[in-house]
PDB file of C-alpha atoms in Angstrom:
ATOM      1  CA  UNK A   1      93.593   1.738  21.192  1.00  0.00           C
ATOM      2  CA  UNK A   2      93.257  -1.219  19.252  1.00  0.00           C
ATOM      3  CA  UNK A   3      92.990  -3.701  22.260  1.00  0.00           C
ATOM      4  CA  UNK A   4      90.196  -4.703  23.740  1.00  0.00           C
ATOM      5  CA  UNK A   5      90.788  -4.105  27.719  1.00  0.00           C
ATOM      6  CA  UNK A   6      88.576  -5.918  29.950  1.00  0.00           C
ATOM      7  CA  UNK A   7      88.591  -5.817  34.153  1.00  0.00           C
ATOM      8  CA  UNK A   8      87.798  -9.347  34.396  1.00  0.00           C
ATOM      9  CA  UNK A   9      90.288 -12.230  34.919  1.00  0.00           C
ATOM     10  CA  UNK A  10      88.220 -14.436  33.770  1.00  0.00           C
ATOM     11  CA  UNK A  11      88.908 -13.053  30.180  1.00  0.00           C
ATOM     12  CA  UNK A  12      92.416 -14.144  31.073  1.00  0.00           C
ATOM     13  CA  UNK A  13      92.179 -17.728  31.867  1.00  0.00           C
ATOM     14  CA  UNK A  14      95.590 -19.049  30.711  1.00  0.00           C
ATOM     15  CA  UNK A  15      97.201 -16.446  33.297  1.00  0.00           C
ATOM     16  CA  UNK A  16      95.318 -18.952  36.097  1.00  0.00           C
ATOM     17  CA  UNK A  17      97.679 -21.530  35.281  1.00  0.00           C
ATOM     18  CA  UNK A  18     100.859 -19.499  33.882  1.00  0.00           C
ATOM     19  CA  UNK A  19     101.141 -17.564  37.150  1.00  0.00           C
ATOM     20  CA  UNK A  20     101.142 -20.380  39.915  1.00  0.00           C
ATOM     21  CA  UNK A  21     103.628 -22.413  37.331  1.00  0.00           C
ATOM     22  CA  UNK A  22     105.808 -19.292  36.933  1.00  0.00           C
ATOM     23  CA  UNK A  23     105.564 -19.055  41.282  1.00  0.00           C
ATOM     24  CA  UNK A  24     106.308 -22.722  41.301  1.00  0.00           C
ATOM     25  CA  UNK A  25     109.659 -22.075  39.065  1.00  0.00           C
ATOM     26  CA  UNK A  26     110.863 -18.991  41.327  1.00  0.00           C
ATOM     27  CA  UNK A  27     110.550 -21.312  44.117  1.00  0.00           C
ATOM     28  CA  UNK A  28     112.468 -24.065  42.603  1.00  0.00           C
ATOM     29  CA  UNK A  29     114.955 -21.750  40.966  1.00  0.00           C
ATOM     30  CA  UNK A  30     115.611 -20.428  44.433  1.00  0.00           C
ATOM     31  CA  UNK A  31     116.014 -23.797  46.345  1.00  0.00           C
ATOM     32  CA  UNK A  32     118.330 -25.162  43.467  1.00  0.00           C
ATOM     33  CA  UNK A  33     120.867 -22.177  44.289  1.00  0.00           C
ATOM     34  CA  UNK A  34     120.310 -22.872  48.357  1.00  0.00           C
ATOM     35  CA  UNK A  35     118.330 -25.524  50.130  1.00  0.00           C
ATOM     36  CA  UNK A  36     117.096 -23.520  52.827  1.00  0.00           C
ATOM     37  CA  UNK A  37     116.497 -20.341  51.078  1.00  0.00           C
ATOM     38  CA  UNK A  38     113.181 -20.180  52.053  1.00  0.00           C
ATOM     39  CA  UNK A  39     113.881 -21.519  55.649  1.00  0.00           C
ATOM     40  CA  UNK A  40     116.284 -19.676  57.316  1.00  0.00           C
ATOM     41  CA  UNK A  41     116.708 -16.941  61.069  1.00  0.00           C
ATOM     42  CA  UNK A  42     113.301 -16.806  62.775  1.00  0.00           C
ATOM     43  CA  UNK A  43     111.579 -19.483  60.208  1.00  0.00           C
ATOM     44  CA  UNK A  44     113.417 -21.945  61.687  1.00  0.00           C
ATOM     45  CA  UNK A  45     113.736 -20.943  65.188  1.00  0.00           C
ATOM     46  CA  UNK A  46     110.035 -19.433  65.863  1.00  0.00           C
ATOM     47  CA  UNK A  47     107.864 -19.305  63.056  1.00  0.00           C
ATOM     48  CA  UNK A  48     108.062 -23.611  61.693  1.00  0.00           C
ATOM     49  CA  UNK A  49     108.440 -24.576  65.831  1.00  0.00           C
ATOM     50  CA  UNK A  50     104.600 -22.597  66.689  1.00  0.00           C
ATOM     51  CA  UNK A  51     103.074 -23.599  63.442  1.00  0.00           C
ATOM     52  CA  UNK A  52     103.667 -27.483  64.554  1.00  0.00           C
ATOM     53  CA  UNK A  53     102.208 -26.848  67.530  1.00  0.00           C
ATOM     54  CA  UNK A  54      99.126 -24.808  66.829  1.00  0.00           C
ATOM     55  CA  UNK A  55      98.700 -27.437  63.456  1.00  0.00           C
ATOM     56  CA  UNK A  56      98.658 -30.039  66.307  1.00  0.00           C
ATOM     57  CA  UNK A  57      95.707 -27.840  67.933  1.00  0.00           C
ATOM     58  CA  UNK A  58      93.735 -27.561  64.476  1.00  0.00           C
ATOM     59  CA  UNK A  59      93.754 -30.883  64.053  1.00  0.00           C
ATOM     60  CA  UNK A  60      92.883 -32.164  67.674  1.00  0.00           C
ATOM     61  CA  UNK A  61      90.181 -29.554  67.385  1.00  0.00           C
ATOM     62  CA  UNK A  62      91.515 -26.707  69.511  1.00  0.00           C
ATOM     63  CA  UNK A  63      91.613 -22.962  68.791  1.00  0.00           C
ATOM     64  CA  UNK A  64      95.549 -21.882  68.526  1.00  0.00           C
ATOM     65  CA  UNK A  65      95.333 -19.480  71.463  1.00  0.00           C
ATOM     66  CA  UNK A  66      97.135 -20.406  74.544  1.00  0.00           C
ATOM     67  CA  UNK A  67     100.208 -22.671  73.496  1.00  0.00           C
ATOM     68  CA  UNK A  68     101.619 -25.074  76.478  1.00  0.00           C
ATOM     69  CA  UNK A  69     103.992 -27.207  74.260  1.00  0.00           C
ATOM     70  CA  UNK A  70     106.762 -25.104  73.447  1.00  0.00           C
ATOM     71  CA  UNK A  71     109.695 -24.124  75.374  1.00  0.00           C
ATOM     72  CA  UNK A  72     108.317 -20.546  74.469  1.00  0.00           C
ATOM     73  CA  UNK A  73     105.021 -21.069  75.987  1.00  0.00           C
ATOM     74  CA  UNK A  74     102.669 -18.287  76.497  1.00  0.00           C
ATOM     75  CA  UNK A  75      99.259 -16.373  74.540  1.00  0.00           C
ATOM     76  CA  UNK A  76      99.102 -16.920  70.798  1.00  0.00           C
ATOM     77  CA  UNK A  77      96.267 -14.860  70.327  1.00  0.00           C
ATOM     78  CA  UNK A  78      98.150 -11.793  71.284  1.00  0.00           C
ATOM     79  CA  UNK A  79     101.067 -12.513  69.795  1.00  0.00           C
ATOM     80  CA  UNK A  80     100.247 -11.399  66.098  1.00  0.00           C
ATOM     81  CA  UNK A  81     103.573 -12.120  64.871  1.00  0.00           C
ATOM     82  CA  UNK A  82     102.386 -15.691  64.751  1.00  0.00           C
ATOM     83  CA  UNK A  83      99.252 -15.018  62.611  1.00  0.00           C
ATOM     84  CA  UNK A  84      97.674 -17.911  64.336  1.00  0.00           C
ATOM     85  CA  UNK A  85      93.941 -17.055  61.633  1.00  0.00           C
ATOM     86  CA  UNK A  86      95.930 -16.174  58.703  1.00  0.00           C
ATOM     87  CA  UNK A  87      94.380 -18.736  55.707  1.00  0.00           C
ATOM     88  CA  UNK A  88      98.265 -19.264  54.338  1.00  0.00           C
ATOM     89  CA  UNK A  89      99.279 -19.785  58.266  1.00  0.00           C
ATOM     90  CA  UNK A  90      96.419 -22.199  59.253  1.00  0.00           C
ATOM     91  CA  UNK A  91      97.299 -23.982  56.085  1.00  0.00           C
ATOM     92  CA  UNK A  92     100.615 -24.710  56.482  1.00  0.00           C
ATOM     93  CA  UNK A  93     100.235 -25.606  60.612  1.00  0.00           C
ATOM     94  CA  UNK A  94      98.021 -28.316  58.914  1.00  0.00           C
ATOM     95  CA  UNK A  95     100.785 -29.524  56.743  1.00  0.00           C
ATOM     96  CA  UNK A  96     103.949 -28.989  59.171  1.00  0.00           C
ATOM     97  CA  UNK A  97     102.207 -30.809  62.025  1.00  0.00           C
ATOM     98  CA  UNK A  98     101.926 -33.663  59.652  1.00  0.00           C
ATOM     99  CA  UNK A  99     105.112 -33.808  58.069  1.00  0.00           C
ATOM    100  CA  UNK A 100     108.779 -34.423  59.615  1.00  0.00           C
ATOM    101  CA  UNK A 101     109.935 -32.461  56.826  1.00  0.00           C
ATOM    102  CA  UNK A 102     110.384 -28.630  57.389  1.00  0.00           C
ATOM    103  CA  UNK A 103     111.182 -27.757  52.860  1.00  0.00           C
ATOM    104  CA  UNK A 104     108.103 -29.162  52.559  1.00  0.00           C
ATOM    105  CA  UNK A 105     105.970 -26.545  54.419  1.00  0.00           C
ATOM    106  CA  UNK A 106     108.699 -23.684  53.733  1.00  0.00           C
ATOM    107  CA  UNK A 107     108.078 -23.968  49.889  1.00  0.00           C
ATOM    108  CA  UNK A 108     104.472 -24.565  49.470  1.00  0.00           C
ATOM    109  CA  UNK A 109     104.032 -21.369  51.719  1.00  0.00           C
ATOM    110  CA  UNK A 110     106.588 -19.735  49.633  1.00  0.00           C
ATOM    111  CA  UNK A 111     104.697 -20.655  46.473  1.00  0.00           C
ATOM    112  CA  UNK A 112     101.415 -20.023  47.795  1.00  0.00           C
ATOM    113  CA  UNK A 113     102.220 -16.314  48.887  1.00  0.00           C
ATOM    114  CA  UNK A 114     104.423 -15.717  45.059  1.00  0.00           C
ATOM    115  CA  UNK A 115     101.326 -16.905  43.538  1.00  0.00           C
ATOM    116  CA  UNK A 116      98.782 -14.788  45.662  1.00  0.00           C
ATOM    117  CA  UNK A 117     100.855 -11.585  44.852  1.00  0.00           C
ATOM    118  CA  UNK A 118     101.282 -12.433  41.237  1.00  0.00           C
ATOM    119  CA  UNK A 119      97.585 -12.614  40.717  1.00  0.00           C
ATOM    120  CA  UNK A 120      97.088 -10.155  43.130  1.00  0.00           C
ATOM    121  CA  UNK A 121      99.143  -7.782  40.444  1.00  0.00           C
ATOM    122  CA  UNK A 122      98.083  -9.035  37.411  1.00  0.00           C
ATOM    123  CA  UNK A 123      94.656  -8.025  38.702  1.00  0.00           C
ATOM    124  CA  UNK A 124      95.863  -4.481  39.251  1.00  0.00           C
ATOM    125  CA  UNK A 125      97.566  -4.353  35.918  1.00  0.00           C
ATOM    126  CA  UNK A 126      94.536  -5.428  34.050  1.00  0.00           C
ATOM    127  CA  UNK A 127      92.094  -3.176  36.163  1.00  0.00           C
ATOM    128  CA  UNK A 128      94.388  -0.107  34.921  1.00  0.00           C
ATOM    129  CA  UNK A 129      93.971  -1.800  31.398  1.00  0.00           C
ATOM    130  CA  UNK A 130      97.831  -2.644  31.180  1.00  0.00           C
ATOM    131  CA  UNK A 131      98.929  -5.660  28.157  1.00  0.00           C
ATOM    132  CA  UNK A 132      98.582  -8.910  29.914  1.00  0.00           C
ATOM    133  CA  UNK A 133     101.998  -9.172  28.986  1.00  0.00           C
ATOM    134  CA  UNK A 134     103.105  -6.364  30.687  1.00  0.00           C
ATOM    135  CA  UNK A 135     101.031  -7.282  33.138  1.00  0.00           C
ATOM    136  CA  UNK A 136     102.996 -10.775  34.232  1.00  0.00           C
ATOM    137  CA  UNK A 137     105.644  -8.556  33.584  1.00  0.00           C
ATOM    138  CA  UNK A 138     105.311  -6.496  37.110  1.00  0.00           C
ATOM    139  CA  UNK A 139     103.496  -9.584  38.629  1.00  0.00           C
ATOM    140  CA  UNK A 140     107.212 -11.511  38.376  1.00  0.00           C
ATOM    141  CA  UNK A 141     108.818  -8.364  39.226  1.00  0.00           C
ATOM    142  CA  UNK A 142     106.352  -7.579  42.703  1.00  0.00           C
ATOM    143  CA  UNK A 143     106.735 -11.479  43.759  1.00  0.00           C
ATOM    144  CA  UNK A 144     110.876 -11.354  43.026  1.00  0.00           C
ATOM    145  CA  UNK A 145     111.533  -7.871  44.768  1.00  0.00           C
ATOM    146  CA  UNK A 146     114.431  -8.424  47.242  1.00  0.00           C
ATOM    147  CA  UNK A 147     112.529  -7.325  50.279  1.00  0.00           C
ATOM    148  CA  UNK A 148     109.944  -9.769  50.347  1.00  0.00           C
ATOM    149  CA  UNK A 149     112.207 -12.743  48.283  1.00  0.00           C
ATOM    150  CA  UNK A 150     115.174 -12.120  50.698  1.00  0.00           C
ATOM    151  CA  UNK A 151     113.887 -10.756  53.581  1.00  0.00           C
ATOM    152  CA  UNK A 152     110.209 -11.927  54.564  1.00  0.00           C
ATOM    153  CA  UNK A 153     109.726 -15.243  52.957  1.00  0.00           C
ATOM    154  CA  UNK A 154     113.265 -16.265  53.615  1.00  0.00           C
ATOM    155  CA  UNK A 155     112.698 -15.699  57.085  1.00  0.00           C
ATOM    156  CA  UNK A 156     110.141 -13.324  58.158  1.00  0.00           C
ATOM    157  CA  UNK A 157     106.822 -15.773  57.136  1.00  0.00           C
ATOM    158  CA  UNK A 158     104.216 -13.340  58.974  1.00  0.00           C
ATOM    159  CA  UNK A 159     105.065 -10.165  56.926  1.00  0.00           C
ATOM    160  CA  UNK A 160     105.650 -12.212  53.843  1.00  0.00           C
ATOM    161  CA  UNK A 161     102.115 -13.704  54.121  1.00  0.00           C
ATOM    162  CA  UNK A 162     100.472  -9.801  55.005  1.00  0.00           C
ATOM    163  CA  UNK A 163     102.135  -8.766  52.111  1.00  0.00           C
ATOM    164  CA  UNK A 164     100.629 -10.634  49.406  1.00  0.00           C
ATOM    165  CA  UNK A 165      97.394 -10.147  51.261  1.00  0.00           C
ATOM    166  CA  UNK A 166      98.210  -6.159  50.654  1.00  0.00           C
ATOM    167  CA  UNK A 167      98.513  -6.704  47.304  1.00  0.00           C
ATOM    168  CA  UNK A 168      95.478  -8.440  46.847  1.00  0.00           C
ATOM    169  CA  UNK A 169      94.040  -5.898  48.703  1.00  0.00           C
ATOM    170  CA  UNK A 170      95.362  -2.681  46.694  1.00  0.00           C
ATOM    171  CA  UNK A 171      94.425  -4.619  43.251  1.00  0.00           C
ATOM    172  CA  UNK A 172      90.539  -4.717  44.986  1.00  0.00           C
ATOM    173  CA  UNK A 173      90.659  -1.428  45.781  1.00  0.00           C
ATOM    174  CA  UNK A 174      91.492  -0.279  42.595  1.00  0.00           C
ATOM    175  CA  UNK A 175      88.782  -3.110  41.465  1.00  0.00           C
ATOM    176  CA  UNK A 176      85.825  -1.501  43.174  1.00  0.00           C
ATOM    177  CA  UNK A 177      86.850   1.833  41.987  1.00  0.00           C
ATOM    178  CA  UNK A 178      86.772   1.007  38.424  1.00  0.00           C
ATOM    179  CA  UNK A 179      83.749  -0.901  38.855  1.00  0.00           C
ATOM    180  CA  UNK A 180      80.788  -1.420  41.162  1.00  0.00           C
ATOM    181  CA  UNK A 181      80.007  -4.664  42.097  1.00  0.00           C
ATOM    182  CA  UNK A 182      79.036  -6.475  44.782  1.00  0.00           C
ATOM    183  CA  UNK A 183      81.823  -9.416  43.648  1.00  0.00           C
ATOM    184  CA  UNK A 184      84.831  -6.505  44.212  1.00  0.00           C
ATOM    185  CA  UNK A 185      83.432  -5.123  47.486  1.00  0.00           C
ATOM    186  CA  UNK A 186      83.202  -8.553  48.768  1.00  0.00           C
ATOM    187  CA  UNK A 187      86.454  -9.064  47.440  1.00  0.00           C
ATOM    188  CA  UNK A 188      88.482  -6.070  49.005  1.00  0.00           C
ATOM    189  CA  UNK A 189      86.987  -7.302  52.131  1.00  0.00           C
ATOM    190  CA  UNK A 190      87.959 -10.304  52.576  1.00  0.00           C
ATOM    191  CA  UNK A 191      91.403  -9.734  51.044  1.00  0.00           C
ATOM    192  CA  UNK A 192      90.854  -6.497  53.613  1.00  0.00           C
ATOM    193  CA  UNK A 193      90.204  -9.284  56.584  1.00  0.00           C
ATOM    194  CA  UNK A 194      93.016 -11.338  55.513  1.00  0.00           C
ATOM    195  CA  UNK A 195      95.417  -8.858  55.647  1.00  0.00           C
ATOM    196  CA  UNK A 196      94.263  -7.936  59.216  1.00  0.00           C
ATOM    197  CA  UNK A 197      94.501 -11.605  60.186  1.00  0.00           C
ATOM    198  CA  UNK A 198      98.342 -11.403  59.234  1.00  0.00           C
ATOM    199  CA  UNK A 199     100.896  -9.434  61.112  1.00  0.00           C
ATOM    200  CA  UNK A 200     101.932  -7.122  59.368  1.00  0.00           C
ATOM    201  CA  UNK A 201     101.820  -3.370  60.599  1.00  0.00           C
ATOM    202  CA  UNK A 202     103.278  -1.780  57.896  1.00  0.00           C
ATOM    203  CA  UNK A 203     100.866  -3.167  55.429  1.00  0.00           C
ATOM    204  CA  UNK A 204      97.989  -2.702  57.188  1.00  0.00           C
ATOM    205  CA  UNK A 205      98.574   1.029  57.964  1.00  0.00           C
ATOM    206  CA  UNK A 206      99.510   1.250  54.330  1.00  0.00           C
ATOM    207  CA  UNK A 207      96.077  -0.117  53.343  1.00  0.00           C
ATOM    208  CA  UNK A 208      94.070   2.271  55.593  1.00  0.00           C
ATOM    209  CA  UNK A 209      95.561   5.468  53.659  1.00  0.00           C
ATOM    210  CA  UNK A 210      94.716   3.979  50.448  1.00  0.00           C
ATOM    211  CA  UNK A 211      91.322   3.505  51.553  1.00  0.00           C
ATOM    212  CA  UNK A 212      91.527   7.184  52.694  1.00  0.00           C
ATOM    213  CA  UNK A 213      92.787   8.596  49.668  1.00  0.00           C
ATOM    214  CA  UNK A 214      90.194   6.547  47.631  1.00  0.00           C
ATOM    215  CA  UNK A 215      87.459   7.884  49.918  1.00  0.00           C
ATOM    216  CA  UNK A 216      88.645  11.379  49.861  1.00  0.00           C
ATOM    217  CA  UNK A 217      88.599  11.080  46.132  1.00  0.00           C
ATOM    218  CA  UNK A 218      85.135  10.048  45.722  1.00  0.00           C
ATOM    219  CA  UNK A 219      83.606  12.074  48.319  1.00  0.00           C
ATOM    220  CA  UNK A 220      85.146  15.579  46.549  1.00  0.00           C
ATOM    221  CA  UNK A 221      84.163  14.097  43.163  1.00  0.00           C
ATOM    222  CA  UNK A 222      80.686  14.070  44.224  1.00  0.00           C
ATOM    223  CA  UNK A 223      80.411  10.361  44.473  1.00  0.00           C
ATOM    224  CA  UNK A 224      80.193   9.999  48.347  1.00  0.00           C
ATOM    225  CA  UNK A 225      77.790   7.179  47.990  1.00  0.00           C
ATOM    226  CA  UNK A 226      80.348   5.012  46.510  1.00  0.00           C
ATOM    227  CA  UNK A 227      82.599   6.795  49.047  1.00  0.00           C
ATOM    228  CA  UNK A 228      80.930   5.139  51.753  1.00  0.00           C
ATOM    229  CA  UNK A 229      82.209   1.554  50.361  1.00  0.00           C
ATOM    230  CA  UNK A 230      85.781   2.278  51.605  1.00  0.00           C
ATOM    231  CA  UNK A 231      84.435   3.249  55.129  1.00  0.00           C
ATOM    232  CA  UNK A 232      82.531  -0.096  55.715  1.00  0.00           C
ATOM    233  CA  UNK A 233      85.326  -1.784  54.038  1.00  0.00           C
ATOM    234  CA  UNK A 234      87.906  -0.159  56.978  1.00  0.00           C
ATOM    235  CA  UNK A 235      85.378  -0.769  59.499  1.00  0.00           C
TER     236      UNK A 235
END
């Protein structure tokens, strides 16, 4: 091949500020067509109502575990669908408990989760030494799939917010594999962590098998050293 491949976004720098400006046009694009696209079934009757109240908490220094201000009172900690220690969730309790507006913390967790699995993506294409331009290709196309457009960030925050943590996730994976470094492992776990810290089952199964099949894959190709990386990683 005459291109020069390289695992490193860094090499890409441009893509830092074409992807969360082509996240920040889905969003608008969306909104112009309906208002509430991105705020609609359980966003605005459970998810927006518990991240006011457990921003509240953040800010007056409390943990978001028990909440007693709700109609709906009753253990936060347990109740994963909330995602109380998500980053994206803490985030925007911090903005909705400041804001009478509920677009404004709707979008920006819209765009924050569009941007975090088009990088996420991008990442993946480039570790598999895909075109950058095929790349942002199947980044738009992962962040605009009807499922997670339609579906979880419309409505279903939690699994919208576990998803792009799963792609983050998968593009580490495949990260470490390519190359060892101590920047990737630390990467896939946190991005591993994150995704645990969101509710979303599916995901987080789905993540486990990869790390199995990666595992299984190095162990029988006589690399069980590097093996070992997946198992502290699922640990």
């Amino acid at each position: 091949m005459t291109h020069n491949y390289k695992n490193n976004l860094t090499n890409n720098r441009v893509y830092w500020v074409i992807i969360p400006a082509l996240a920040y046009l889905i969003v608008t694009v969306c909104s112009l067509f309906f208002r509430d696209f991105f705020f609609i079934d359980d966003a605005q009757n459970e998810m927006l109502p518990f991240m006011k109240e457990m921003g509240g908490m953040w800010w007056r220094g409390e943990l978001p575990i028990l909440t007693t201000r709700t109609m709906l009172g009753g253990n936060i900690l347990v109740d994963m669908v909330l995602s109380p220690f998500s980053p994206q969730i803490i985030l925007i309790s911090l903005v909705a408990a400041k804001t009478t507006s509920f677009l404004i913390p709707a979008k920006l967790l819209a765009w924050i989760n569009i941007t975090l699995i088009m990088w996420g993506t991008f990442w993946a294409a480039k570790t598999m030494r895909i075109r950058s331009s095929y790349g942002l290709l199947a980044a738009f196309s992962v962040a605009t799939n009807p499922v997670f457009l339609y579906v979880y960030q419309a409505s279903w925050w939690n699994f919208a917010s576990a998803f792009a943590w799963f792609v983050i996730a998968f593009a580490a994976v495949l990260a470490l594999h390519t190359h060892r470094s101590r920047k990737n492992f630390l990467l896939l776990s946190l991005s591993g962590i994150f995704l645990f810290a969101s509710a979303g089952t599916q995901m987080q199964v789905s993540f486990l098998i990869i790390l199995g099949v990666f595992f299984v894959y190095d162990w029988f190709h006589q690399k069980k050293a590097e093996a070992v990386d997946y198992v502290w990683v699922g640990l």
